[in-house]
Amino acid sequence: HMFGIDAAPSELVSSAREDLKSIHEEMIECAREVAPQRGVRDMGDVAELALELQQAKVEGDILQVYRAYVRRAETLVREQELFALPEDYAMSVDVLPPSFAATGGAANWPAPLLAPSKLGHFLVTLDRDAHPLAWAADLTVHEGIPGHHLQSFVWQRRFATTTAPVRFLAVHDQVAIPRGYWAPMLNIEGWAVYAEELMRQAGFFSKREELFVLMAHAVRAARVIADLSLAAGEMTQDAVQQFMMAAACLTERHAWLEARRYAQIPLQASTYHLGRRAIERLRDQTTDLAAFHDRFLGFGPVDPHALIALNAL
């Protein structure tokens, strides 16, 4: 069993292919609505459109732009009662230190577990080239609310005064990479991807922004196929690169980085999509979203497949 998942790798790949096919169909339909004059026919046309749309960057004060997205997201979460947010919920949007620049345009600095009076941070670089406008809303949801920051905020409130923080030691990359054990990531990254789809269904994104949420979903589903196939010796790194370009609209450089990632830290990249799907399986058993989210986050960084097996929710 991998991470408590009963399905064989071949079954996971087959399921991811089905998901990817559905995502592609949604992307084509969405692209037709975004640019009806282009006559979008297939994923090649979608990739061309996405490349063009990403040329427009966030304008004005970058921090203020993201703070506005955070306020929008928090308002929607409260209005639609997706989470029982406390009145004092707060997140700081600050500058990403240069030493973290390699992580990309933005990052989540979690609310510190053992310092409940301190805030977590949504950190963004001031390099405008790192902020395509089309990605800004999705990035806010994934790294901020209701993604990683809300997750860490709940854990801070729930576990700061208990012995539970010991369970979080295995989460850090410096511990997980040598062990090659990524089960907590099924929860952590799975949650952030689940949050993206949740907000898409809630109507948070414009049609143009939605196209890039779907593109992110395509990346995560394609990762399962490429990551597991590379680990099984069924694809080479070159083949993975070409596959990611075709399946997820990635540039040649980005696809090369993805292929290298799967080779260096096998299986980690698969946790995003597999974790999201497991959380959705748990969620489908309830009708009270806010209560489900509170119960799920209350377990901490536990593999959602374990919660399925234990019928814990």
Short mmCIF file of C-alpha atoms in Angstrom, two decimals:
data_model
loop_
_atom_site.label_atom_id
_atom_site.label_comp_id
_atom_site.label_asym_id
_atom_site.label_seq_id
_atom_site.Cartn_x
_atom_site.Cartn_y
_atom_site.Cartn_z
CA HIS A 1 0.00 0.00 0.00
CA MET A 2 1.26 3.47 -0.85
CA PHE A 3 0.31 6.02 1.84
CA GLY A 4 -2.55 3.74 2.89
CA ILE A 5 -3.99 3.75 -0.65
CA ASP A 6 -5.36 0.35 -1.60
CA ALA A 7 -5.33 0.91 -5.38
CA ALA A 8 -2.37 -0.33 -7.41
CA PRO A 9 -0.22 2.30 -9.17
CA SER A 10 -1.68 1.22 -12.51
CA GLU A 11 -5.19 1.90 -11.17
CA LEU A 12 -4.13 5.33 -9.90
CA VAL A 13 -2.69 6.17 -13.31
CA SER A 14 -5.84 4.96 -15.07
CA SER A 15 -8.05 7.01 -12.76
CA ALA A 16 -5.86 10.09 -13.24
CA ARG A 17 -6.15 9.68 -17.02
CA GLU A 18 -9.94 9.72 -16.72
CA ASP A 19 -9.78 12.82 -14.53
CA LEU A 20 -7.41 14.50 -16.96
CA LYS A 21 -9.74 13.77 -19.87
CA SER A 22 -12.63 15.42 -18.02
CA ILE A 23 -10.49 18.41 -17.07
CA HIS A 24 -9.41 18.87 -20.69
CA GLU A 25 -13.05 18.90 -21.79
CA GLU A 26 -13.81 21.60 -19.22
CA MET A 27 -10.76 23.61 -20.25
CA ILE A 28 -11.78 23.60 -23.91
CA GLU A 29 -15.31 24.71 -23.04
CA CYS A 30 -14.03 27.40 -20.68
CA ALA A 31 -11.52 28.68 -23.27
CA ARG A 32 -14.34 29.00 -25.81
CA GLU A 33 -16.20 31.25 -23.37
CA VAL A 34 -13.10 33.31 -22.58
CA ALA A 35 -12.22 33.87 -26.25
CA PRO A 36 -15.23 33.03 -28.45
CA GLN A 37 -13.64 34.73 -31.44
CA ARG A 38 -10.70 32.29 -31.52
CA GLY A 39 -12.63 29.17 -32.46
CA VAL A 40 -10.91 26.97 -29.84
CA ARG A 41 -10.98 23.35 -31.01
CA ASP A 42 -8.52 21.37 -28.91
CA MET A 43 -5.92 21.51 -26.14
CA GLY A 44 -3.34 22.94 -28.53
CA ASP A 45 -5.57 25.98 -28.97
CA VAL A 46 -6.08 26.18 -25.20
CA ALA A 47 -2.31 26.15 -24.63
CA GLU A 48 -1.83 29.02 -27.09
CA LEU A 49 -4.56 31.06 -25.41
CA ALA A 50 -3.18 30.38 -21.92
CA LEU A 51 0.30 31.46 -22.97
CA GLU A 52 -1.07 34.74 -24.30
CA LEU A 53 -3.21 35.43 -21.24
CA GLN A 54 -0.25 34.92 -18.93
CA GLN A 55 1.58 37.86 -20.50
CA ALA A 56 -0.61 40.32 -18.56
CA LYS A 57 0.90 40.94 -15.13
CA VAL A 58 -0.57 42.25 -11.89
CA GLU A 59 -0.60 46.05 -12.06
CA GLY A 60 -0.17 48.64 -9.32
CA ASP A 61 0.82 47.82 -5.74
CA ILE A 62 1.33 44.04 -5.74
CA LEU A 63 0.73 43.63 -2.00
CA GLN A 64 -2.49 45.64 -2.15
CA VAL A 65 -3.73 43.58 -5.10
CA TYR A 66 -3.28 40.33 -3.17
CA ARG A 67 -4.77 41.84 -0.01
CA ALA A 68 -7.86 42.68 -2.04
CA TYR A 69 -8.07 39.07 -3.28
CA VAL A 70 -7.75 37.85 0.31
CA ARG A 71 -10.62 40.11 1.42
CA ARG A 72 -12.76 38.86 -1.47
CA ALA A 73 -12.04 35.24 -0.60
CA GLU A 74 -12.75 35.75 3.10
CA THR A 75 -16.02 37.51 2.30
CA LEU A 76 -17.21 34.67 0.06
CA VAL A 77 -16.19 32.03 2.61
CA ARG A 78 -18.24 33.78 5.28
CA GLU A 79 -21.23 34.57 3.08
CA GLN A 80 -21.56 31.02 1.77
CA GLU A 81 -20.70 29.52 5.18
CA LEU A 82 -18.01 27.29 3.74
CA PHE A 83 -16.12 27.45 7.03
CA ALA A 84 -16.97 28.59 10.53
CA LEU A 85 -14.38 31.36 10.49
CA PRO A 86 -13.80 33.01 13.87
CA GLU A 87 -14.27 36.77 13.95
CA ASP A 88 -10.60 37.31 14.73
CA TYR A 89 -9.36 35.32 11.73
CA ALA A 90 -6.43 37.23 10.26
CA MET A 91 -3.64 36.70 7.76
CA SER A 92 -0.78 39.01 6.90
CA VAL A 93 0.16 39.62 3.25
CA ASP A 94 3.85 40.55 3.16
CA VAL A 95 6.93 40.56 0.94
CA LEU A 96 8.56 37.21 0.17
CA PRO A 97 12.21 37.37 1.34
CA PRO A 98 14.78 37.08 -1.49
CA SER A 99 16.10 33.85 0.05
CA PHE A 100 12.70 32.25 -0.67
CA ALA A 101 12.53 33.44 -4.28
CA ALA A 102 13.25 29.95 -5.63
CA THR A 103 9.86 28.80 -4.31
CA GLY A 104 8.09 30.93 -6.91
CA GLY A 105 6.03 34.09 -6.80
CA ALA A 106 4.32 33.36 -3.52
CA ALA A 107 4.45 31.10 -0.48
CA ASN A 108 2.58 30.34 2.71
CA TRP A 109 4.35 30.92 6.01
CA PRO A 110 2.13 28.92 8.37
CA ALA A 111 0.61 30.28 11.55
CA PRO A 112 3.20 29.10 14.14
CA LEU A 113 1.90 26.10 16.09
CA LEU A 114 3.57 26.97 19.37
CA ALA A 115 2.95 30.71 19.27
CA PRO A 116 -0.84 31.11 19.10
CA SER A 117 -0.68 34.89 19.38
CA LYS A 118 1.31 35.23 16.14
CA LEU A 119 -0.03 35.41 12.60
CA GLY A 120 0.78 33.31 9.58
CA HIS A 121 1.76 35.07 6.37
CA PHE A 122 0.91 34.96 2.69
CA LEU A 123 4.22 36.03 1.17
CA VAL A 124 4.57 37.41 -2.36
CA THR A 125 7.60 38.56 -4.31
CA LEU A 126 7.63 42.11 -5.66
CA ASP A 127 9.00 40.84 -8.97
CA ARG A 128 6.11 41.71 -11.27
CA ASP A 129 7.13 39.09 -13.84
CA ALA A 130 6.32 36.42 -11.26
CA HIS A 131 2.68 37.54 -11.06
CA PRO A 132 0.58 36.82 -14.15
CA LEU A 133 -2.79 38.39 -13.41
CA ALA A 134 -4.57 35.24 -14.56
CA TRP A 135 -3.03 33.22 -11.71
CA ALA A 136 -3.45 35.73 -8.87
CA ALA A 137 -6.87 34.63 -7.62
CA ASP A 138 -6.00 30.91 -7.69
CA LEU A 139 -2.69 31.56 -5.93
CA THR A 140 -4.52 33.46 -3.19
CA VAL A 141 -6.91 30.57 -2.64
CA HIS A 142 -4.19 27.89 -2.65
CA GLU A 143 -1.65 29.63 -0.42
CA GLY A 144 -4.05 31.78 1.59
CA ILE A 145 -7.74 31.31 2.24
CA PRO A 146 -9.25 28.75 2.29
CA GLY A 147 -6.03 26.89 1.45
CA HIS A 148 -2.78 26.57 3.37
CA HIS A 149 -3.08 29.58 5.64
CA LEU A 150 -6.56 28.74 6.89
CA GLN A 151 -5.38 25.17 7.40
CA SER A 152 -2.43 26.30 9.53
CA PHE A 153 -4.61 28.83 11.40
CA VAL A 154 -7.05 26.10 12.44
CA TRP A 155 -4.22 23.80 13.48
CA GLN A 156 -2.63 26.58 15.52
CA ARG A 157 -5.89 27.18 17.38
CA ARG A 158 -6.60 23.48 17.81
CA PHE A 159 -3.20 22.11 18.81
CA ALA A 160 -1.04 24.91 20.28
CA THR A 161 -1.81 24.02 23.90
CA THR A 162 -1.60 20.23 23.45
CA THR A 163 1.16 17.69 22.81
CA ALA A 164 -0.06 17.23 19.24
CA PRO A 165 2.61 19.47 17.62
CA VAL A 166 5.01 16.51 17.93
CA ARG A 167 3.00 14.87 15.14
CA PHE A 168 3.88 17.73 12.84
CA LEU A 169 7.64 17.06 12.94
CA ALA A 170 7.45 14.56 10.06
CA VAL A 171 5.73 17.13 7.85
CA HIS A 172 8.79 19.29 7.20
CA ASP A 173 10.53 18.69 3.87
CA GLN A 174 13.90 18.19 5.58
CA VAL A 175 12.38 15.19 7.37
CA ALA A 176 10.10 13.91 4.61
CA ILE A 177 12.64 13.96 1.76
CA PRO A 178 15.20 11.59 3.37
CA ARG A 179 12.39 9.28 4.46
CA GLY A 180 10.61 9.43 1.12
CA TYR A 181 7.35 9.44 3.06
CA TRP A 182 4.74 11.89 1.87
CA ALA A 183 1.51 10.77 3.55
CA PRO A 184 0.99 14.10 5.40
CA MET A 185 1.22 15.88 2.03
CA LEU A 186 -1.94 14.07 0.92
CA ASN A 187 -3.64 16.13 3.59
CA ILE A 188 -1.67 19.38 3.32
CA GLU A 189 -1.43 19.76 -0.46
CA GLY A 190 -4.62 17.83 -1.06
CA TRP A 191 -6.44 20.39 1.07
CA ALA A 192 -5.09 23.37 -0.87
CA VAL A 193 -6.11 21.82 -4.21
CA TYR A 194 -9.49 20.84 -2.75
CA ALA A 195 -9.90 24.49 -1.70
CA GLU A 196 -9.30 25.67 -5.27
CA GLU A 197 -12.10 23.48 -6.61
CA LEU A 198 -14.37 24.40 -3.70
CA MET A 199 -13.99 28.10 -4.51
CA ARG A 200 -14.49 27.41 -8.23
CA GLN A 201 -17.79 25.71 -7.48
CA ALA A 202 -18.71 28.62 -5.20
CA GLY A 203 -18.29 31.10 -8.06
CA PHE A 204 -15.24 32.95 -6.74
CA PHE A 205 -13.34 33.06 -10.02
CA SER A 206 -14.01 34.98 -13.21
CA LYS A 207 -14.22 32.83 -16.34
CA ARG A 208 -10.64 33.77 -17.26
CA GLU A 209 -9.40 32.91 -13.77
CA GLU A 210 -11.35 29.66 -13.88
CA LEU A 211 -9.43 28.59 -16.98
CA PHE A 212 -6.24 28.71 -14.93
CA VAL A 213 -7.77 26.86 -12.00
CA LEU A 214 -8.59 24.10 -14.49
CA MET A 215 -5.07 24.31 -15.87
CA ALA A 216 -3.75 23.81 -12.33
CA HIS A 217 -6.05 20.79 -11.96
CA ALA A 218 -4.64 19.40 -15.22
CA VAL A 219 -1.10 19.78 -13.89
CA ARG A 220 -1.99 17.86 -10.70
CA ALA A 221 -3.76 15.01 -12.53
CA ALA A 222 -0.95 14.77 -15.10
CA ARG A 223 1.58 14.59 -12.28
CA VAL A 224 0.07 11.34 -11.03
CA ILE A 225 0.48 9.79 -14.47
CA ALA A 226 4.00 11.09 -15.06
CA ASP A 227 5.32 10.68 -11.51
CA LEU A 228 4.18 7.08 -11.10
CA SER A 229 5.14 6.13 -14.66
CA LEU A 230 8.64 7.53 -14.19
CA ALA A 231 9.03 5.70 -10.87
CA ALA A 232 7.91 2.45 -12.51
CA GLY A 233 10.36 2.87 -15.39
CA GLU A 234 7.54 3.23 -17.91
CA MET A 235 8.49 6.78 -18.92
CA THR A 236 11.83 8.54 -19.26
CA GLN A 237 12.42 12.09 -18.02
CA ASP A 238 12.35 13.32 -21.61
CA ALA A 239 9.02 11.58 -22.17
CA VAL A 240 7.68 13.09 -18.95
CA GLN A 241 8.69 16.55 -20.11
CA GLN A 242 6.90 16.14 -23.43
CA PHE A 243 3.85 14.67 -21.74
CA MET A 244 3.54 17.56 -19.26
CA MET A 245 3.78 20.10 -22.07
CA ALA A 246 0.95 18.41 -23.97
CA ALA A 247 -1.25 17.42 -21.03
CA ALA A 248 -0.95 20.51 -18.84
CA CYS A 249 -0.08 23.39 -21.20
CA LEU A 250 3.31 23.84 -19.54
CA THR A 251 6.22 25.64 -21.16
CA GLU A 252 9.27 23.58 -22.09
CA ARG A 253 11.21 24.99 -19.12
CA HIS A 254 8.41 24.39 -16.62
CA ALA A 255 7.86 20.84 -17.89
CA TRP A 256 11.59 20.13 -17.57
CA LEU A 257 11.52 21.31 -13.96
CA GLU A 258 8.53 19.08 -13.27
CA ALA A 259 10.30 16.04 -14.74
CA ARG A 260 13.39 16.73 -12.64
CA ARG A 261 11.21 17.07 -9.55
CA TYR A 262 9.64 13.64 -10.04
CA ALA A 263 13.08 12.10 -10.48
CA GLN A 264 14.52 13.78 -7.38
CA ILE A 265 11.60 13.34 -4.98
CA PRO A 266 9.39 10.53 -6.32
CA LEU A 267 5.71 10.42 -5.34
CA GLN A 268 5.53 13.85 -3.64
CA ALA A 269 3.99 15.52 -6.69
CA SER A 270 1.24 12.89 -6.84
CA THR A 271 -0.06 13.84 -3.40
CA TYR A 272 -1.79 17.01 -4.65
CA HIS A 273 -4.35 15.26 -6.84
CA LEU A 274 -4.64 12.04 -4.84
CA GLY A 275 -5.16 14.01 -1.64
CA ARG A 276 -7.83 16.22 -3.17
CA ARG A 277 -9.75 13.22 -4.47
CA ALA A 278 -9.61 11.51 -1.06
CA ILE A 279 -10.92 14.63 0.69
CA GLU A 280 -13.75 14.84 -1.83
CA ARG A 281 -14.68 11.22 -1.11
CA LEU A 282 -14.95 12.10 2.57
CA ARG A 283 -16.87 15.30 1.83
CA ASP A 284 -19.42 13.52 -0.34
CA GLN A 285 -20.70 11.74 2.76
CA THR A 286 -21.98 14.99 4.33
CA THR A 287 -24.24 17.92 3.50
CA ASP A 288 -22.90 20.39 6.08
CA LEU A 289 -19.73 21.78 4.51
CA ALA A 290 -18.67 23.99 7.40
CA ALA A 291 -19.04 21.15 9.91
CA PHE A 292 -17.18 18.73 7.65
CA HIS A 293 -14.29 21.15 7.15
CA ASP A 294 -14.04 21.74 10.89
CA ARG A 295 -13.99 18.01 11.64
CA PHE A 296 -11.51 17.24 8.87
CA LEU A 297 -9.03 19.94 9.86
CA GLY A 298 -9.44 18.88 13.48
CA PHE A 299 -7.47 15.69 12.78
CA GLY A 300 -4.31 17.60 11.84
CA PRO A 301 -2.02 16.40 9.00
CA VAL A 302 -3.49 12.89 8.83
CA ASP A 303 -3.60 11.05 5.51
CA PRO A 304 -7.25 11.36 4.38
CA HIS A 305 -7.16 7.76 3.16
CA ALA A 306 -6.67 6.71 6.79
CA LEU A 307 -9.78 8.67 7.72
CA ILE A 308 -11.68 6.87 4.95
CA ALA A 309 -10.48 3.47 6.19
CA LEU A 310 -11.44 4.30 9.79
CA ASN A 311 -14.78 5.82 8.75
CA ALA A 312 -13.69 8.71 10.97
CA LEU A 313 -15.95 11.29 9.36
#
